[in-house]
Tab-separated table of C-alpha atoms in Angstrom:
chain	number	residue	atom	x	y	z
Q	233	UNK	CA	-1.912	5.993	-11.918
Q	234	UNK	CA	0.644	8.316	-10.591
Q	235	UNK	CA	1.866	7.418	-6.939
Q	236	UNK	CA	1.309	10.034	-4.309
Q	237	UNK	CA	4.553	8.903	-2.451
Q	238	UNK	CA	7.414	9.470	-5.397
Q	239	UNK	CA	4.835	10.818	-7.861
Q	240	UNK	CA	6.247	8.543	-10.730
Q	241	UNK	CA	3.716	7.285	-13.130
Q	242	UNK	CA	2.828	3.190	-12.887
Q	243	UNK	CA	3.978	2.007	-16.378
Q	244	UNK	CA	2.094	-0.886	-15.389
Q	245	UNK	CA	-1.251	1.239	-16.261
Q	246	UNK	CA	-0.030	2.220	-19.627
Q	247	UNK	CA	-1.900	1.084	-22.684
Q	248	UNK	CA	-4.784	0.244	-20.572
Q	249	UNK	CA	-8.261	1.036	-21.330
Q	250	UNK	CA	-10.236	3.170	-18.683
Q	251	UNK	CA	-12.463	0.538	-17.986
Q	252	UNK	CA	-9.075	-2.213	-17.248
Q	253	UNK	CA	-7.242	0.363	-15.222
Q	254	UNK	CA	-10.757	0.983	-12.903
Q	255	UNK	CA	-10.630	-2.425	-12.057
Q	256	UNK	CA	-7.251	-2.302	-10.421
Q	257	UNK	CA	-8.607	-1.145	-7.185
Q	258	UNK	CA	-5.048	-1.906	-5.287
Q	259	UNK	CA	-1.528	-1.394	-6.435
Q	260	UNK	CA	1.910	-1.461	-5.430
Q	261	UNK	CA	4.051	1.176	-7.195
Q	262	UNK	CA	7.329	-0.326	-9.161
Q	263	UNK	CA	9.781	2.545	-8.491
Q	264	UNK	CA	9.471	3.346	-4.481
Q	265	UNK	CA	7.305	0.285	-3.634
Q	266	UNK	CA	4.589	1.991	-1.569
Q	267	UNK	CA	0.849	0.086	-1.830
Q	268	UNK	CA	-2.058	2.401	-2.874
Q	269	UNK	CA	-5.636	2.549	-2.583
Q	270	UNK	CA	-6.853	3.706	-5.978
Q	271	UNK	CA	-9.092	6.229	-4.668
Q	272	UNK	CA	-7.208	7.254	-1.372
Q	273	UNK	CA	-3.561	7.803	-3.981
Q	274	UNK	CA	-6.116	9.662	-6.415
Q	275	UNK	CA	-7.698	11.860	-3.604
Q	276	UNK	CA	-4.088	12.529	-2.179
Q	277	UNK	CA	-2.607	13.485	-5.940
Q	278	UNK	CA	-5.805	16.274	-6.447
Q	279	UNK	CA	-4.986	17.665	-2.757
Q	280	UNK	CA	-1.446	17.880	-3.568
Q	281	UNK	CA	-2.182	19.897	-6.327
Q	282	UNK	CA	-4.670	21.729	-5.351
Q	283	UNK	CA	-2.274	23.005	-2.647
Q	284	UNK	CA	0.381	23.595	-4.869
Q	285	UNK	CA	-1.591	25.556	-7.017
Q	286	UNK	CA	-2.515	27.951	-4.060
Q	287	UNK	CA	0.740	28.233	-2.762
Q	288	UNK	CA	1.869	29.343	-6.536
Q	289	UNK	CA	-1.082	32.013	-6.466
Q	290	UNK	CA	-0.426	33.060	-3.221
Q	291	UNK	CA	3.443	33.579	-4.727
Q	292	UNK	CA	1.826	35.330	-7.734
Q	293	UNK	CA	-0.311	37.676	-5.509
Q	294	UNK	CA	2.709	38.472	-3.128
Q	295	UNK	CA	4.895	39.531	-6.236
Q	296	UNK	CA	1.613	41.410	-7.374
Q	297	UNK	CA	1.797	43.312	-4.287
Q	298	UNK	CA	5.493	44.330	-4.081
Protein backbone atom coordinates (compact mmCIF):
# COMPACT_ATOMS: atom_id res chain seq x y z
CA UNK A 1 0.00 0.00 0.00
CA UNK A 2 3.01 2.14 0.09
CA UNK A 3 4.66 2.72 -3.46
CA UNK A 4 8.20 1.55 -3.86
CA UNK A 5 8.91 4.45 -6.38
CA UNK A 6 8.05 7.77 -4.05
CA UNK A 7 7.25 5.63 -1.00
CA UNK A 8 3.97 7.66 -0.31
CA UNK A 9 1.16 5.68 1.09
CA UNK A 10 -2.06 4.98 -1.50
CA UNK A 11 -4.89 6.81 0.38
CA UNK A 12 -6.88 4.93 -1.95
CA UNK A 13 -6.23 1.70 0.42
CA UNK A 14 -7.27 3.46 3.51
CA UNK A 15 -10.27 2.25 5.43
CA UNK A 16 -10.12 -0.93 3.59
CA UNK A 17 -10.48 -4.24 5.07
CA UNK A 18 -7.52 -6.78 4.53
CA UNK A 19 -9.53 -8.96 2.63
CA UNK A 20 -10.74 -5.62 -0.02
CA UNK A 21 -7.22 -4.33 -0.24
CA UNK A 22 -5.90 -8.24 -1.27
CA UNK A 23 -8.06 -8.10 -4.03
CA UNK A 24 -6.48 -5.09 -5.63
CA UNK A 25 -3.85 -7.08 -7.30
CA UNK A 26 -2.78 -3.89 -9.66
CA UNK A 27 -2.52 -0.25 -8.85
CA UNK A 28 -1.45 2.94 -10.08
CA UNK A 29 -0.08 5.23 -7.33
CA UNK A 30 -1.94 8.89 -7.08
CA UNK A 31 1.10 11.02 -6.14
CA UNK A 32 4.07 9.94 -8.75
CA UNK A 33 1.82 7.81 -11.04
CA UNK A 34 3.98 4.68 -11.30
CA UNK A 35 1.75 1.15 -11.83
CA UNK A 36 2.51 -1.63 -9.26
CA UNK A 37 2.26 -5.20 -8.99
CA UNK A 38 0.97 -5.83 -5.48
CA UNK A 39 3.39 -8.40 -4.71
CA UNK A 40 6.45 -7.21 -6.88
CA UNK A 41 5.89 -3.18 -4.92
CA UNK A 42 5.52 -5.33 -1.58
CA UNK A 43 8.69 -7.52 -2.26
CA UNK A 44 10.61 -4.27 -3.38
CA UNK A 45 9.36 -2.17 -0.02
CA UNK A 46 10.77 -5.36 2.45
CA UNK A 47 14.19 -5.31 0.32
CA UNK A 48 14.42 -1.70 0.68
CA UNK A 49 14.26 -2.01 4.15
CA UNK A 50 15.91 -4.73 4.79
CA UNK A 51 18.89 -2.94 3.18
CA UNK A 52 18.44 0.04 4.98
CA UNK A 53 18.41 -1.60 8.09
CA UNK A 54 21.92 -3.17 7.34
CA UNK A 55 23.41 -0.23 6.12
CA UNK A 56 22.22 1.52 9.63
CA UNK A 57 23.91 -1.53 11.54
CA UNK A 58 26.77 -1.54 9.57
CA UNK A 59 26.88 2.51 10.62
CA UNK A 60 26.23 1.39 14.23
CA UNK A 61 29.07 -1.24 14.17
CA UNK A 62 31.58 1.24 12.44
CA UNK A 63 30.90 3.91 15.27
CA UNK A 64 31.21 0.80 17.69
CA UNK A 65 34.57 0.31 16.41
CA UNK A 66 36.06 3.85 16.45
Amino acid sequence: RTCSYCHKRNPQFTGMKTNEWLAVRDWICPFCKHEHDRDINAAVNILNRGLEQLKNSKLEIAKAKA
